[in-house]
XYZ file of C-alpha atoms in Angstrom:
288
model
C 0.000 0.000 0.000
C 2.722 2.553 1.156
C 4.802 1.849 -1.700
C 1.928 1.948 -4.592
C 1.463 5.446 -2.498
C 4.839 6.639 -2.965
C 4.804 5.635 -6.608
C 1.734 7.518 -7.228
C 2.608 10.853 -5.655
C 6.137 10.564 -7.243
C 4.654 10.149 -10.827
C 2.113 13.344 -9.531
C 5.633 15.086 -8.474
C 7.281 14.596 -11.866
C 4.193 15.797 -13.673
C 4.392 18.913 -11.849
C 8.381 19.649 -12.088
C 7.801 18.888 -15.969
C 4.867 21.100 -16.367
C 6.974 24.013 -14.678
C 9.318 23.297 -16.610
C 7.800 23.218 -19.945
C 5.870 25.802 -19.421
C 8.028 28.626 -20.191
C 8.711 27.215 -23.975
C 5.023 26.685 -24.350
C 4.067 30.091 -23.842
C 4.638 31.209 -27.441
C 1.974 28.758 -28.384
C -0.784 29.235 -25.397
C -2.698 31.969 -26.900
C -3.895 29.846 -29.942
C -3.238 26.240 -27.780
C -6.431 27.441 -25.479
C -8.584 26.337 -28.073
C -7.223 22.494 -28.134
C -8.716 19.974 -26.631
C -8.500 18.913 -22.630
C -6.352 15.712 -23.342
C -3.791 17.710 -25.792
C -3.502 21.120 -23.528
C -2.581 18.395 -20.673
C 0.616 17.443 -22.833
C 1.322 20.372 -24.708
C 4.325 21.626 -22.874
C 5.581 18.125 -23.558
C 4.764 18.570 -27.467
C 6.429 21.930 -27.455
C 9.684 20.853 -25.757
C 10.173 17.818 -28.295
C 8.972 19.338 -30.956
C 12.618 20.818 -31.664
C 13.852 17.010 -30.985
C 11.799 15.476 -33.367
C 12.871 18.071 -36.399
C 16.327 16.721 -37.588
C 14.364 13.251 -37.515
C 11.912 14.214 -39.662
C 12.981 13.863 -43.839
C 11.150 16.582 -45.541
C 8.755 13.950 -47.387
C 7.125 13.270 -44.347
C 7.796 17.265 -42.968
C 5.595 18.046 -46.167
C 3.351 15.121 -45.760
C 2.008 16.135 -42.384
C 2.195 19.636 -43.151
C -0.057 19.146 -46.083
C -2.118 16.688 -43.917
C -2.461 19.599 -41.012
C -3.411 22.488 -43.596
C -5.990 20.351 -45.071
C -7.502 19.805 -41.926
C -7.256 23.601 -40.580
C -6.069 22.786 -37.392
C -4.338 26.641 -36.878
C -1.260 27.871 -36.069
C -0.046 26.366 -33.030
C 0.086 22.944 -35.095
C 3.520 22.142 -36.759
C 4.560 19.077 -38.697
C 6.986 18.758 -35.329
C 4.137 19.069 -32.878
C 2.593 15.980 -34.523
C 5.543 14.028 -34.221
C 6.367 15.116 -31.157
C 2.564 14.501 -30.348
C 2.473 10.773 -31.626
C 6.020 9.725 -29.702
C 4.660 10.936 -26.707
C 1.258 9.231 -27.011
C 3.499 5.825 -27.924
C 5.931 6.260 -25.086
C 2.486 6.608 -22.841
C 0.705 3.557 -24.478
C 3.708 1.414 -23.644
C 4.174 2.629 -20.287
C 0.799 2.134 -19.279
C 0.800 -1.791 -21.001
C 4.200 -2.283 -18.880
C 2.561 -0.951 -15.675
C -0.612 -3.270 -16.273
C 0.538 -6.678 -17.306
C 4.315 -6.993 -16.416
C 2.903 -9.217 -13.269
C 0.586 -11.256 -15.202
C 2.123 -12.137 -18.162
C 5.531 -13.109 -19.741
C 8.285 -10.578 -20.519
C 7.495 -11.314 -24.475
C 3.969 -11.081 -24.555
C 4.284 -7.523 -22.272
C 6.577 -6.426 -24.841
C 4.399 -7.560 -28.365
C 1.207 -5.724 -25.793
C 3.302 -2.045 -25.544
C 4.284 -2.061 -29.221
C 0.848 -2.888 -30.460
C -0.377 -0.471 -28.092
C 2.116 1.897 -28.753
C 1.824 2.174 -32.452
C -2.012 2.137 -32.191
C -1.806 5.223 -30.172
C 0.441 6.856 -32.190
C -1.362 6.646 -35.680
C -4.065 7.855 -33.742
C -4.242 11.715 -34.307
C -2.949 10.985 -37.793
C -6.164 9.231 -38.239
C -8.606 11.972 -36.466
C -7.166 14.324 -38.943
C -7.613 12.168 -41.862
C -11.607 11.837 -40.626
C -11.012 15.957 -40.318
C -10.114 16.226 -43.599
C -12.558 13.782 -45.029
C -15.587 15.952 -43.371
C -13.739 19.325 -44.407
C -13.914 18.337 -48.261
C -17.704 16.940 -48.103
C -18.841 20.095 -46.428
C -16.463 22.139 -49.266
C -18.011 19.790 -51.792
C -21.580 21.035 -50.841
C -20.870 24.474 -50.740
C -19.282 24.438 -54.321
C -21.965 24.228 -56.483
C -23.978 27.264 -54.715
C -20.649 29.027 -55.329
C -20.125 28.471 -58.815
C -23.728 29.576 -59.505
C -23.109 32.688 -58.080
C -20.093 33.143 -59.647
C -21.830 31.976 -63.276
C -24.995 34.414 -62.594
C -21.421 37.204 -61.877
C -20.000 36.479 -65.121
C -23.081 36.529 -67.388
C -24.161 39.849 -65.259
C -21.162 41.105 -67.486
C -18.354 41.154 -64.401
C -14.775 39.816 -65.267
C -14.052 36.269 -63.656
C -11.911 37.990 -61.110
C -15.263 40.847 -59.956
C -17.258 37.254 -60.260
C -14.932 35.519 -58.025
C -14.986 38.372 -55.367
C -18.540 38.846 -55.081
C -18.556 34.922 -54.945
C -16.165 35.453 -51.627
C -17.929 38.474 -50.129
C -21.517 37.263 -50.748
C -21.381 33.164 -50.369
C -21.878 31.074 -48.012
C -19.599 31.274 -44.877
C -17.617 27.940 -44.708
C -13.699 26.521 -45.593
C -14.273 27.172 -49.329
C -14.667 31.011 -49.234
C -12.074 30.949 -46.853
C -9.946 29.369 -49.537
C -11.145 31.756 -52.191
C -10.302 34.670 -50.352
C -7.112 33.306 -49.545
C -7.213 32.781 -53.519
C -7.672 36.458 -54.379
C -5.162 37.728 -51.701
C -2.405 35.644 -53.855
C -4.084 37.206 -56.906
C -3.816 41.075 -55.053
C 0.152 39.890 -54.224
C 1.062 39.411 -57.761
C -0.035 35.831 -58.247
C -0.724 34.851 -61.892
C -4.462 34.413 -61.666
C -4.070 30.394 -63.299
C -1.357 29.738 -60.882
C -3.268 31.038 -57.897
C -6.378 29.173 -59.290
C -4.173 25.994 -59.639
C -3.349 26.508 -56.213
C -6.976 26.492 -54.942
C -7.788 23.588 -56.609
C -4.895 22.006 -55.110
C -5.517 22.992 -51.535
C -9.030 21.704 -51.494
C -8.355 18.639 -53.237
C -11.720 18.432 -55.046
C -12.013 16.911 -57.965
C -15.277 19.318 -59.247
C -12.813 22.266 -58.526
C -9.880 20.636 -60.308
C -12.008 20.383 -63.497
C -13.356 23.941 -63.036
C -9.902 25.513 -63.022
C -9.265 23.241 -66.148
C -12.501 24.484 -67.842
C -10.944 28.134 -67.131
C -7.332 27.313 -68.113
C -9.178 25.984 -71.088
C -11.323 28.934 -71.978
C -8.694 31.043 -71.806
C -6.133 29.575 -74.104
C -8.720 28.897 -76.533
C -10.515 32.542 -76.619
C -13.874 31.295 -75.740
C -15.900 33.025 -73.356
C -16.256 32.001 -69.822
C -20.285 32.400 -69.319
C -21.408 29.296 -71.174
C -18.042 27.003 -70.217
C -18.944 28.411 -66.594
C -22.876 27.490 -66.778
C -22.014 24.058 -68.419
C -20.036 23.255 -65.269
C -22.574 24.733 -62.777
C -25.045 21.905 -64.600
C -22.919 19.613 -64.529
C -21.829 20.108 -60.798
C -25.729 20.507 -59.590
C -26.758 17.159 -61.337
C -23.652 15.350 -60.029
C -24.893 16.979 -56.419
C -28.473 15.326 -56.735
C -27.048 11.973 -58.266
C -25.249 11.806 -54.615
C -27.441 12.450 -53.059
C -29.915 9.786 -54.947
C -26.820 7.383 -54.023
C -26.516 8.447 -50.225
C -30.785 7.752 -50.122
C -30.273 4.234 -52.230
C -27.821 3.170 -49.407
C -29.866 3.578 -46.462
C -31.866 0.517 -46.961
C -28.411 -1.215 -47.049
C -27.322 0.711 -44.330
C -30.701 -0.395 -42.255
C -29.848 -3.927 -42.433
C -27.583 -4.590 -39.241
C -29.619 -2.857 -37.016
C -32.540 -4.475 -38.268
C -31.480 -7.945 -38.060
C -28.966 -7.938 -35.161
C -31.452 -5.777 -32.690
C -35.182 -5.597 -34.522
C -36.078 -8.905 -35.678
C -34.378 -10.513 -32.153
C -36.198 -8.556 -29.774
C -39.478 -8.975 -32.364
C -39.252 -12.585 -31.786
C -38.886 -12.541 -28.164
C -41.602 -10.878 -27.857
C -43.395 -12.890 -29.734
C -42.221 -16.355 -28.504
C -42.310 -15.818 -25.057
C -46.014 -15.894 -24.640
C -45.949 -19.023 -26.951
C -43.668 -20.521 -24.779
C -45.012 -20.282 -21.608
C -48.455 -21.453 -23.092
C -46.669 -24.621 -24.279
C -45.075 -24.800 -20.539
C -48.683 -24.622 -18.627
C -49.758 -27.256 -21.022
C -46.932 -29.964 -20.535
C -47.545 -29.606 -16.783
């Protein structure tokens, strides 16, 4: 008892001296880290001290990997490629710590060891993966927000405005969500100097759509060729709205499919229960 004590306020001890400690180097970052979450403001003086550590570690395919990864999910600016390193080794040193702690006195030395590094690298991938799902839900909501945009900024262009008026009245008057934000950030490269193509090329890439990818083609296309950009821009607003209700014809065709499990697994069980267990006790009073 006394020495599961001793261990326990020595671990709270070390916390503490380590918090002090890191705290200093983490308060560049605390005026945008106060919006993280509870778990990650816990460790962020940790993540800010390593951070540093994990950088010469790093090549600069996976520097521009997770970089890319962490723009595409908007996490802000207290998030660095060497945060989420330095993130991910701390949640695997934790993981293995904790499977140590738990099962060195119940289980061999091997199978404690193959229990950390599972646990270890499952915790690790982990916030790569709750970006990924970030990501995933930033594009869908970008992918409905598109084709309201491109209307407007078809309706713009056959109102007799240049693409670029069309694009910023699509920015100043659409719908408030990550794909304005990325076509104002657009037209600020545009302002800078930016080639208009290049910055458009840009967008497309940041947002990874594939609608927007073809829309900057159609444009790149319109304008090497000399046609004019009202009926290339309405033939893509078509085709974006009809590819928007075919989805969403697909989503509604699923849900059947989707209503299966639950519908066999819980339903039809607790149906037949229900209706059985008067049938059975009927069949019970008459055998006695």
């Amino acid at each position: 008892m006394w020495l599961w004590s001793s261990m326990a306020l020595a671990a709270v001890s070390l916390y503490l001296a380590s918090w002090w400690l890191g705290r200093p180097l983490a308060q560049a970052s605390a005026s945008a880290g106060h919006m993280l979450p509870l778990f990650i403001r816990m460790l962020w003086p940790w993540v800010d001290v390593l951070a540093p550590v994990c950088r010469p570690f790093m090549s600069w395919r996976l520097r521009q990997s997770l970089e890319q990864l962490l723009y595409r999910a908007d996490t802000g600016p207290p998030w660095t490629a060497h945060h989420l390193c330095a993130l991910q080794c701390i949640l695997a040193m934790l993981a293995a710590g904790a499977s140590v702690l738990v099962l060195r006195s119940s289980v061999s030395a091997a199978s404690v060891l193959a229990c950390a590094t599972v646990s270890a690298v499952l915790l690790a991938t982990w916030p790569v993966q709750r970006l990924r799902e970030r990501v995933r839900r930033r594009k869908l909501r970008m992918a409905r927000e598109f084709p309201f945009l491109l209307d407007m900024t078809t309706l713009c262009v056959e109102a007799g405005l240049n693409l670029h008026g069309a694009l910023r009245q699509a920015a100043r008057n659409g719908p408030a969500g990550p794909l304005r934000d990325e076509l104002r950030h657009t037209l600020s490269d545009i302002r800078a100097g930016v080639a208009r193509q290049q910055a458009l090329s840009h967008w497309a890439e940041r947002c990874d759509l594939p609608a927007l990818h073809h829309f900057v083609a159609a444009i790149a296309q319109a304008d090497s060729s000399g046609m004019s950009l009202g009926p290339v821009l309405r033939a893509q607003a078509d085709q974006r709205r009809s590819e928007r209700f075919l989805r969403a014809e697909k989503l509604a065709l699923e849900a059947p499919v989707k209503l299966m499990f639950p519908l066999i697994f819980c339903i039809f069980p607790c149906s037949f229960l229900i209706i059985a267990f008067p049938i059975a006790m009927k069949f019970l009073v008459l055998s006695e």
